[in-house]
GROMACS .gro file of C-alpha atoms in nm:
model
  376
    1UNK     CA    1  -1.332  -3.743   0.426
    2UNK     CA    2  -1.199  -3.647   0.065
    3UNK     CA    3  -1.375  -3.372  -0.073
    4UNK     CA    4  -1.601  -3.523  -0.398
    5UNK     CA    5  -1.525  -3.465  -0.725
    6UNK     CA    6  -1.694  -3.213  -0.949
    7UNK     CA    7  -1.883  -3.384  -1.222
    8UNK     CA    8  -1.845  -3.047  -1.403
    9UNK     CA    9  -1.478  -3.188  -1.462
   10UNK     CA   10  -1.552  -3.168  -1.862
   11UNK     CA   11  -1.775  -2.895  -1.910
   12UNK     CA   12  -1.531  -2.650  -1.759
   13UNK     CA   13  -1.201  -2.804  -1.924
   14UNK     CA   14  -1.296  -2.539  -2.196
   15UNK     CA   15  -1.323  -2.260  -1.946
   16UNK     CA   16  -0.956  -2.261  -1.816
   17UNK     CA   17  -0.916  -1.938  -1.659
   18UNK     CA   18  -0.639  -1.722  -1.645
   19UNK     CA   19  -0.730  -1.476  -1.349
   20UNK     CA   20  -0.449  -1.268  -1.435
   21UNK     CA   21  -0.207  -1.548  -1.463
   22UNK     CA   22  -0.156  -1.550  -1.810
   23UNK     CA   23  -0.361  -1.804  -2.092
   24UNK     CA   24  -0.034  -1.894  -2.275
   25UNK     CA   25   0.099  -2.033  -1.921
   26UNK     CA   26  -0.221  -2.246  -1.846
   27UNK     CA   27  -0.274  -2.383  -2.174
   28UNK     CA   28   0.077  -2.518  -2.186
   29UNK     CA   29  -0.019  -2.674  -1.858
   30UNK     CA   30  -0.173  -2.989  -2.089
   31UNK     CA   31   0.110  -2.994  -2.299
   32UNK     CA   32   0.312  -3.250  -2.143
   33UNK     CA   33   0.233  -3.605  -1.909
   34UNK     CA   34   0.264  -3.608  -1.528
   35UNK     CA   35   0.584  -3.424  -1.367
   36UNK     CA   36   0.712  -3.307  -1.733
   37UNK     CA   37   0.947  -3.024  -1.657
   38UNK     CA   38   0.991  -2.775  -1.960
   39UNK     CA   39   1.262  -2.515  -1.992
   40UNK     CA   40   1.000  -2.291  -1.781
   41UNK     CA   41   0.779  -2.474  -1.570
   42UNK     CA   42   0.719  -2.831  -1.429
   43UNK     CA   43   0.388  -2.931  -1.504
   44UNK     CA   44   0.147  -3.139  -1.302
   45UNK     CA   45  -0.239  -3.299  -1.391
   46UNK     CA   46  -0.387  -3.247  -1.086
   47UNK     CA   47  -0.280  -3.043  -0.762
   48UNK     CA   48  -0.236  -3.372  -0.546
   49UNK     CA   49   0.041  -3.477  -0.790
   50UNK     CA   50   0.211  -3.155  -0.712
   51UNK     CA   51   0.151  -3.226  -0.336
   52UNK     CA   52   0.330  -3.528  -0.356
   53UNK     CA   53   0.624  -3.426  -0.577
   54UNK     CA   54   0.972  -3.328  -0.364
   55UNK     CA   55   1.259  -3.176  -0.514
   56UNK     CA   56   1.080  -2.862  -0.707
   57UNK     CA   57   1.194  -2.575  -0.761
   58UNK     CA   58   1.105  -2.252  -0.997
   59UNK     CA   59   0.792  -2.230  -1.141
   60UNK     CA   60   0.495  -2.499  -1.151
   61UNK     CA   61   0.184  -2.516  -1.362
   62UNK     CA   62  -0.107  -2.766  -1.264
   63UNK     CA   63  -0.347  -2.847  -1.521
   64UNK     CA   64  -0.669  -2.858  -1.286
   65UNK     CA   65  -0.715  -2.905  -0.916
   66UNK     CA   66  -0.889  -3.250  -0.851
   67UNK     CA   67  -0.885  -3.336  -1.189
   68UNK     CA   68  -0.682  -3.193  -1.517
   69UNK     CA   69  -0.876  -3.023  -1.749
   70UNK     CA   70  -1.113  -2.947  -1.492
   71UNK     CA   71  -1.092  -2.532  -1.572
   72UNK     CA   72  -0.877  -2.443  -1.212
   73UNK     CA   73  -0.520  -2.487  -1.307
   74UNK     CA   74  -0.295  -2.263  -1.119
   75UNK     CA   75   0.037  -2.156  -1.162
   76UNK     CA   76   0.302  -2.220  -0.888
   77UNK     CA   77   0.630  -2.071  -0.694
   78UNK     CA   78   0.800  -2.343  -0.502
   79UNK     CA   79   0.977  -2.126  -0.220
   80UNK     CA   80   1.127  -2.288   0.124
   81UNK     CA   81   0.939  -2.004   0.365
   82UNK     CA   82   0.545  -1.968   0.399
   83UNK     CA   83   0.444  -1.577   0.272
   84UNK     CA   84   0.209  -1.396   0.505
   85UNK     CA   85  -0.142  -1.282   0.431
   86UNK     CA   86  -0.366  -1.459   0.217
   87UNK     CA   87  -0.134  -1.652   0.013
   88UNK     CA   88   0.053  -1.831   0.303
   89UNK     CA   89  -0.337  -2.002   0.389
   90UNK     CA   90  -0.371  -2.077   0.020
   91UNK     CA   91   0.000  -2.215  -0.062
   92UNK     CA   92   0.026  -2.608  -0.118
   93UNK     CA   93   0.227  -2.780   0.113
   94UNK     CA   94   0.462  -3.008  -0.033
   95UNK     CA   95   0.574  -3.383   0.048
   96UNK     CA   96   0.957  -3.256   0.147
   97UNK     CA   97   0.843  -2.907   0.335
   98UNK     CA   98   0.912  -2.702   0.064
   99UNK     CA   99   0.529  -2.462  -0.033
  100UNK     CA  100   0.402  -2.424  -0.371
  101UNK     CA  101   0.269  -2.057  -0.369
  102UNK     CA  102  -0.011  -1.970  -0.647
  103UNK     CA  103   0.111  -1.683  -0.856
  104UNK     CA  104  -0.075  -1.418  -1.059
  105UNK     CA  105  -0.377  -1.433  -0.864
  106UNK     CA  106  -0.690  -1.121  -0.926
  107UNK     CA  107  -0.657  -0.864  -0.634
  108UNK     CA  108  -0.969  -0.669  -0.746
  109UNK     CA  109  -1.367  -0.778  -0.871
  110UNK     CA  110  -1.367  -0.776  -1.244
  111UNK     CA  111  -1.769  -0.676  -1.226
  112UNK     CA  112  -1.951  -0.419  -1.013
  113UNK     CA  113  -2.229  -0.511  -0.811
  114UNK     CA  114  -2.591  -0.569  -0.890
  115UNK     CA  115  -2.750  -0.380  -0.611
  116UNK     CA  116  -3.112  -0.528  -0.710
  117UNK     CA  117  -2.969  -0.878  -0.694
  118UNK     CA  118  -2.791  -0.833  -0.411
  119UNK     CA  119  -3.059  -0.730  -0.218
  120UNK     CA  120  -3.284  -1.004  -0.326
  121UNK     CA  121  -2.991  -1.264  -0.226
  122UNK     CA  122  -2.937  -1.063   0.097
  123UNK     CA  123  -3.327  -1.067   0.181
  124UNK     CA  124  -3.362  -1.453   0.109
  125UNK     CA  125  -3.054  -1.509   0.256
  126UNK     CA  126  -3.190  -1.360   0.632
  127UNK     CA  127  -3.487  -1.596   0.627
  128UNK     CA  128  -3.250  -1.887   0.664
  129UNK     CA  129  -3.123  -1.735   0.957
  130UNK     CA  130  -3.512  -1.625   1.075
  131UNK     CA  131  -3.558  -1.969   1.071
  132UNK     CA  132  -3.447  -1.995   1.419
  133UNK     CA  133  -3.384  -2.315   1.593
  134UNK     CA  134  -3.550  -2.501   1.307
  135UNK     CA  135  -3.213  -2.512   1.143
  136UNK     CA  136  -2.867  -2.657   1.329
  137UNK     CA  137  -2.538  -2.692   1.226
  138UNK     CA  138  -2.462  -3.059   1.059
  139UNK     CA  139  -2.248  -3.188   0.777
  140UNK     CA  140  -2.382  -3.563   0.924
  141UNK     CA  141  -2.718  -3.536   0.716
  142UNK     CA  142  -2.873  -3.422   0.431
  143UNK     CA  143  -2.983  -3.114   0.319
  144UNK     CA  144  -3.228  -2.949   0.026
  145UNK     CA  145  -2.937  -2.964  -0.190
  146UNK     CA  146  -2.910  -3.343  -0.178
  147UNK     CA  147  -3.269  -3.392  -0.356
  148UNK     CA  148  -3.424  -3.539  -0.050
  149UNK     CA  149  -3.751  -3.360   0.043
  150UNK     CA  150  -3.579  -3.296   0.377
  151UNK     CA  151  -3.920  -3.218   0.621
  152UNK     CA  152  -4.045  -3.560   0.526
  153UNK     CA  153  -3.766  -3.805   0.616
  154UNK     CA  154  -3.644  -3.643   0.925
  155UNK     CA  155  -3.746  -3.400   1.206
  156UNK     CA  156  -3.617  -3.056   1.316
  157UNK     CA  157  -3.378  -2.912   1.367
  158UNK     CA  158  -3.270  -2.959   1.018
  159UNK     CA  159  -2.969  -2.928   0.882
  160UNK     CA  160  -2.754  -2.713   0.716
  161UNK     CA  161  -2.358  -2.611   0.668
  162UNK     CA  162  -2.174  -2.354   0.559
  163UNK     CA  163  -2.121  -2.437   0.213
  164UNK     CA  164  -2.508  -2.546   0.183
  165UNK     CA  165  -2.691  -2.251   0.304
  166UNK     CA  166  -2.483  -2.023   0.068
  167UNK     CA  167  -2.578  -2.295  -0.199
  168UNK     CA  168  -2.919  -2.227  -0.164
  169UNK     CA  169  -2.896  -1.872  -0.112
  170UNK     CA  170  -2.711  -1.855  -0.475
  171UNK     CA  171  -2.953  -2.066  -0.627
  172UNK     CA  172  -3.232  -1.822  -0.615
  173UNK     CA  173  -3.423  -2.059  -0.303
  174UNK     CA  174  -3.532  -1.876   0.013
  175UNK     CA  175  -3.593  -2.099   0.335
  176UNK     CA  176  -4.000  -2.162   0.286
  177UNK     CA  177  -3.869  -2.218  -0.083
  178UNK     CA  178  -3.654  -2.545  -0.034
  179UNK     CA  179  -3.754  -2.893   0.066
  180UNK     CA  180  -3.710  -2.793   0.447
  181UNK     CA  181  -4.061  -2.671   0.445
  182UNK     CA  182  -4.194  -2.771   0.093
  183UNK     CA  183  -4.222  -3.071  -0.113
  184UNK     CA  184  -3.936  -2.930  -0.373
  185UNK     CA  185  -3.691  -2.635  -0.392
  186UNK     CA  186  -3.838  -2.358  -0.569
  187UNK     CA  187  -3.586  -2.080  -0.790
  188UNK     CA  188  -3.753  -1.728  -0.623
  189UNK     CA  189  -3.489  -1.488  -0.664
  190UNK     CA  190  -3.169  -1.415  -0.884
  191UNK     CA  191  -3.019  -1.710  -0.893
  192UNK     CA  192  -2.661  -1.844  -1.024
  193UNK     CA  193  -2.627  -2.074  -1.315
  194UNK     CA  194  -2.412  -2.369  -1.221
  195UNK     CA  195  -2.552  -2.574  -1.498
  196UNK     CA  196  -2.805  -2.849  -1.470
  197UNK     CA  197  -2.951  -2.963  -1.224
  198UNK     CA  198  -2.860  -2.800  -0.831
  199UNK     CA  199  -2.916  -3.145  -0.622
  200UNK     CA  200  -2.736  -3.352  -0.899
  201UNK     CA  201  -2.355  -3.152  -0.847
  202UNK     CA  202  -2.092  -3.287  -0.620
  203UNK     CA  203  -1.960  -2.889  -0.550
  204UNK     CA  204  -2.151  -2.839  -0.256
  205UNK     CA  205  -1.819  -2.831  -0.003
  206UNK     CA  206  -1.676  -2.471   0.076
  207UNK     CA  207  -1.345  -2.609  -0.094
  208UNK     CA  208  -1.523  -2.720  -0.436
  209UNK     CA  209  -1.715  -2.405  -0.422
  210UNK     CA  210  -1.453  -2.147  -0.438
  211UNK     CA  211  -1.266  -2.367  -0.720
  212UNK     CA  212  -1.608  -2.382  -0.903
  213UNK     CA  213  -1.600  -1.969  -0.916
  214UNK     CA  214  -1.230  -1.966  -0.958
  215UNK     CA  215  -1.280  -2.183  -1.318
  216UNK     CA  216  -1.574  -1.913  -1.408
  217UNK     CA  217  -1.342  -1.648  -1.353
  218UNK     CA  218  -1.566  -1.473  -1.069
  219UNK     CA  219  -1.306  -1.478  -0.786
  220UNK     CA  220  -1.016  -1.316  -0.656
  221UNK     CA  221  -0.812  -1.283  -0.364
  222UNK     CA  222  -0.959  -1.101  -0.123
  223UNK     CA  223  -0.643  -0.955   0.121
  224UNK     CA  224  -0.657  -0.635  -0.063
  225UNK     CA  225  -1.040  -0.572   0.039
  226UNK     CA  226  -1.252  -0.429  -0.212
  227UNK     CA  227  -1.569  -0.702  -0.092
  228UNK     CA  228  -1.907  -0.547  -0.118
  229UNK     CA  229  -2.239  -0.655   0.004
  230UNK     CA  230  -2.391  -0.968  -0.129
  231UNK     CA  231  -1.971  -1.123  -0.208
  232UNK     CA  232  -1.950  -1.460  -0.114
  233UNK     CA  233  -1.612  -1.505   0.138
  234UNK     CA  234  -1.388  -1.760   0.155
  235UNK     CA  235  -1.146  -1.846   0.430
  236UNK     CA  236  -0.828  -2.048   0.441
  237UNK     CA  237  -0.564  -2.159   0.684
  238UNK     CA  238  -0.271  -2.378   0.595
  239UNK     CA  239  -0.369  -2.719   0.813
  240UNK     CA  240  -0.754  -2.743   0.678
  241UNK     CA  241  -0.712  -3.008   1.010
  242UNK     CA  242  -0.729  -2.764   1.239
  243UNK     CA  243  -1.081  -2.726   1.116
  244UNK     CA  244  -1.208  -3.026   1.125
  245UNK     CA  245  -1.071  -3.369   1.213
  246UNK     CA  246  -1.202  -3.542   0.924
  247UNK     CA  247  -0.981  -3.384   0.701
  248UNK     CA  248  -0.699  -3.672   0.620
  249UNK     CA  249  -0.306  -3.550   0.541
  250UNK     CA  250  -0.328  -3.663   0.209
  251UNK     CA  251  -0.670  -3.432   0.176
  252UNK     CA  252  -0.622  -3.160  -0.082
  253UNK     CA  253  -0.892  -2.831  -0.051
  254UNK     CA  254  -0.894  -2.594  -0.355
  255UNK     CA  255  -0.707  -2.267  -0.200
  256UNK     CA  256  -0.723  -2.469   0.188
  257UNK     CA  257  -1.083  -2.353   0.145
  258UNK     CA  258  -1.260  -2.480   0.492
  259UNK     CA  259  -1.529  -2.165   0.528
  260UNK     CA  260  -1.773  -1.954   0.333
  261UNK     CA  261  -1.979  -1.668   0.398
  262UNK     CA  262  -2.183  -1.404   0.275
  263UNK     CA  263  -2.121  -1.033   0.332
  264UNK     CA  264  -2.398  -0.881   0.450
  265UNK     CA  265  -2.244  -0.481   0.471
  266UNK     CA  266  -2.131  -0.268   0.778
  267UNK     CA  267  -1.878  -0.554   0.874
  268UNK     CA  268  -2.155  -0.853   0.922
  269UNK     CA  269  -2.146  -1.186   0.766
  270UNK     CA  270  -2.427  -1.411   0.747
  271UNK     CA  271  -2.331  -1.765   0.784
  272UNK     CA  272  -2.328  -2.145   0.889
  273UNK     CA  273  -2.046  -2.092   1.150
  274UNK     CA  274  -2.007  -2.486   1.310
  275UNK     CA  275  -2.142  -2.738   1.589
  276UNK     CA  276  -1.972  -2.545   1.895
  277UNK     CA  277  -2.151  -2.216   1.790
  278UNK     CA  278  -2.448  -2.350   1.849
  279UNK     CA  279  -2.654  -2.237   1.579
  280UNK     CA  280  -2.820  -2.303   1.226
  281UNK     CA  281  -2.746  -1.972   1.033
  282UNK     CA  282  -2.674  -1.686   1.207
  283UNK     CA  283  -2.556  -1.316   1.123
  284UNK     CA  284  -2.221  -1.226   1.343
  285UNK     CA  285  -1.957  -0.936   1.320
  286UNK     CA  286  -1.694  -1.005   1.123
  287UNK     CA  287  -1.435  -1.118   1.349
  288UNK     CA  288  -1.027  -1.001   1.314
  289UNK     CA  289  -0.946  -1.367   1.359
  290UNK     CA  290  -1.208  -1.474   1.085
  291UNK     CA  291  -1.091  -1.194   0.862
  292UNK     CA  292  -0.723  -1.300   0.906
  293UNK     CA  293  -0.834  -1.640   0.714
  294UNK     CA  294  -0.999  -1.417   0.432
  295UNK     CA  295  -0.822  -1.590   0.095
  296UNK     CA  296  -1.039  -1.531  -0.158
  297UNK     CA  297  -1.415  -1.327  -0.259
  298UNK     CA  298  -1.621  -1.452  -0.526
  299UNK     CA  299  -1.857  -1.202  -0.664
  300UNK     CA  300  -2.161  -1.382  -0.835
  301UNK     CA  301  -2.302  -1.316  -1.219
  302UNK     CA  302  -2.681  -1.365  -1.165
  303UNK     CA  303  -2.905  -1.514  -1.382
  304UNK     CA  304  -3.254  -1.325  -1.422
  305UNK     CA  305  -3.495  -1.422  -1.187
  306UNK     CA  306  -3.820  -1.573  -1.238
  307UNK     CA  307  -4.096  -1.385  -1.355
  308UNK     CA  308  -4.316  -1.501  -1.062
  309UNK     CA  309  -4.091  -1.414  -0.766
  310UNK     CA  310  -4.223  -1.135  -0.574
  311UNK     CA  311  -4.007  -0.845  -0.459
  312UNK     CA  312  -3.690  -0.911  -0.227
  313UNK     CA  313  -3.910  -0.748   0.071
  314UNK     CA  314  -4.228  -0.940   0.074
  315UNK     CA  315  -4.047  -1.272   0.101
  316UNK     CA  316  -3.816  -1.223   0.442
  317UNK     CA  317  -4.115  -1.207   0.685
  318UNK     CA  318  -3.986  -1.264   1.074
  319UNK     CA  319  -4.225  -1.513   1.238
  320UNK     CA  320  -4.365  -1.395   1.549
  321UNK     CA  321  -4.068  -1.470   1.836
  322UNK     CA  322  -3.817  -1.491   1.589
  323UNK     CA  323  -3.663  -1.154   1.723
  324UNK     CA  324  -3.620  -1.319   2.097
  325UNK     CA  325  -3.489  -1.676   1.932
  326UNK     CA  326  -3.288  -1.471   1.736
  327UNK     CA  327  -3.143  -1.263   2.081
  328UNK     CA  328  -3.099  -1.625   2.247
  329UNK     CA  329  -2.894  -1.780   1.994
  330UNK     CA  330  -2.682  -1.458   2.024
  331UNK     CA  331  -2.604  -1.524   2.323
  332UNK     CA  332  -2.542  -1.876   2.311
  333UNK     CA  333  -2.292  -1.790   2.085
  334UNK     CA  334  -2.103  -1.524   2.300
  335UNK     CA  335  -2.154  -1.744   2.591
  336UNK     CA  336  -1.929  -2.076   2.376
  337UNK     CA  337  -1.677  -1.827   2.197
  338UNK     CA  338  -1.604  -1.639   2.541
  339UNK     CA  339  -1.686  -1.304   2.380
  340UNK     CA  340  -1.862  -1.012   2.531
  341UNK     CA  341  -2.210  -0.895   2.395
  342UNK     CA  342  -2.436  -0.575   2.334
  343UNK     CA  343  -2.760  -0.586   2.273
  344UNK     CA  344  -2.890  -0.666   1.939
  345UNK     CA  345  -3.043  -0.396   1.734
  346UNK     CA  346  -3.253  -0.478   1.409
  347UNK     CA  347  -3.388  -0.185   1.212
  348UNK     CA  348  -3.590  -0.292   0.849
  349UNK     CA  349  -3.385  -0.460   0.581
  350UNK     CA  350  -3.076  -0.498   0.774
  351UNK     CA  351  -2.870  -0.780   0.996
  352UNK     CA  352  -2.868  -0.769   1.302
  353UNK     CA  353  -2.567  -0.612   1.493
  354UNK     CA  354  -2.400  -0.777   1.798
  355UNK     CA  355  -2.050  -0.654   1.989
  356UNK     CA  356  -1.934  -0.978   1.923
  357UNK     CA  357  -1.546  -0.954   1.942
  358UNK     CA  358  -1.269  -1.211   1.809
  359UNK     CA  359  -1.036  -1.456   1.932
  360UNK     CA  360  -0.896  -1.766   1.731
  361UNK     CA  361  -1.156  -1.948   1.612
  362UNK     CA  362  -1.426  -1.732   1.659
  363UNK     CA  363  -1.615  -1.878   1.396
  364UNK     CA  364  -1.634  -2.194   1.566
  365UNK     CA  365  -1.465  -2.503   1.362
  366UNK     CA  366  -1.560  -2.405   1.033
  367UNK     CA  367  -1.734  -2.629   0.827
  368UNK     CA  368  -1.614  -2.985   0.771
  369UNK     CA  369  -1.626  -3.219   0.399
  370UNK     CA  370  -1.906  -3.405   0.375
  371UNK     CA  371  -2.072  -3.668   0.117
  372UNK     CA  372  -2.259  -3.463  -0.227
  373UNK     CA  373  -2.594  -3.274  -0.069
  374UNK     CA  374  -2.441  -3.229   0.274
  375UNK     CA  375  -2.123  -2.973   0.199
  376UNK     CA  376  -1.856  -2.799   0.418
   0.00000   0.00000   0.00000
């Protein structure tokens, strides 16, 4: 299924990024119609024109991803060969074979971390995963972000993706917070300001989520390292197919986005990992494999948090049994990924840690496009 458009298309025309790639080369990006070449670059609107186009060569300027104007214009290499690293799972693939490999990209965070805000994100972040087995993986129905008051039209386990649960965790919602469990989603915490209202955006697919921090200038490519706690992850890989089978050929992702994640610290992600892992939102090593697909790391600029919320550690309370469902779905997620275990150690205010190792795919599928309100 094509990923939906942002409706922040012309809001963020004005906030064309350069991200090290230089403002005079973007802004000529508008300069000319549809497949205009100049005596330096060929320009495109959108990246699916360039997708389409055979026969480049040299430099290549797009004007927006889904749509022009739309603030995450990139500028292009065409080369014949696929680089390694991060850029070979974020290069287009082009029509005639040729790859169209973004240039100029940010290797290091532009901010430093907020350590209060991170912990209150990584605190309301852990009670999505405390919630158990109330919570599976499912891009088929809705979620809080949709505007559907989500424990009143349908039953547990509820669902959630990748793209959603870090949605909610960057809106400033924690898991008793959001329409899984009340009758409307609740800011608690630090929150990000993505303008308007949450449930009314069409961003809410792994894909559209990177390109939305891309166009506010909050991301960078993350093969050189440099992530901290509380940096949301994304991961790439050139055939977004192998992912999921919903993606089409003709299906563009921003960056071959199909995964996100948030970096808990000491090598753990916390994260909606897919159907075959068996689980809602869980906290897992960061596999070898998974960290192979690292492309790029989006560092949030937080908002001030309501004046009501209380403090990061009053709100992630573990339910009684939560530690042995918790141990379970562990398991359960060794068991499908074929990956030896330890036992799982929790001490106060951190993830839990298991020996989980890697393999292709450990992960599971990653998290497939879905209609607004349901994500990747």
């Amino acid at each position: 299924m094509r990923p939906v458009l942002r409706p922040l298309a012309g809001a963020l025309g004005a906030l064309v990024v350069a991200l090290g790639l230089g403002s005079p080369a973007l802004a000529a990006a508008g300069a000319g119609p549809l497949g205009q070449t100049t005596s330096t670059a060929t320009h495109f609107d959108t990246v699916a024109d360039m997708k389409a186009a055979s026969g480049l060569s040299g430099t290549v300027v797009t004007d927006g991803d889904e749509e022009a104007g739309d603030g995450s214009g990139m500028t292009f290499q065409i080369t014949s060969t696929l680089p390694e690293g991060a850029l070979g799972g974020i290069a287009v693939s082009l029509s005639d074979g040729q790859y169209a490999v973004p240039q100029g990209l940010a290797t290091s965070p532009s901010t430093s971390p907020d350590p209060e805000a991170v912990e209150d994100l990584l605190s309301r972040a852990r009670t999505f995963a405390e919630a158990g087995d109330d919570l599976v993986w499912d891009s088929s129905r809705l979620t809080p972000l949709s505007g559907e008051v989500v424990h009143s039209t349908m039953s547990r386990p509820y669902a959630v993706t990748c793209s959603s649960f870090v949605g909610m965790a960057l809106a400033g919602w924690d898991y008793s917070h959001t329409t899984y469990v009340a009758d409307e989603n609740s800011q608690v915490g630090y929150g990000v300001d993505f303008g308007g209202v949450l449930e009314d955006k069409g961003f809410w697919s792994a894909n559209n989520l990177a390109s939305w921090f891309y166009a506010n200038g909050d991301v960078w490519l993350g093969s050189e390292g440099g992530y901290e706690p509380g940096d949301v992850l994304f991961f790439s890989e050139q055939d977004p197919r192998g992912q999921s089978d919903s993606v089409q050929a003709d299906d563009v992702f921003f960056g071959n986005v199909y995964h996100t994640a948030i970096y808990l610290g000491d090598n753990q992600l916390i994260h909606s990992t897919g159907p075959s892992a068996d689980g809602g939102v869980v906290v897992t090593q960061f596999w070898a494999s998974l960290e192979a697909d690292l492309s790029f790391v989006a560092r949030p600029s937080w908002g001030t948090p309501p004046a009501s919320s209380p403090p990061p550690r009053m709100r992630a309370r573990t339910r009684p049994g939560v530690r042995r469902t918790v141990r379970a779905r562990t398991l359960r997620l060794a068991r499908t990924l074929r990956l030896p275990t330890t036992r799982v150690q929790r001490t106060p205010g951190r993830g839990r840690r298991d020996g989980s190792g890697g393999g292709r795919g450990g992960p599971g599928p990653g998290c497939p496009a879905g209609p607004p309100g349901r994500g990747r």
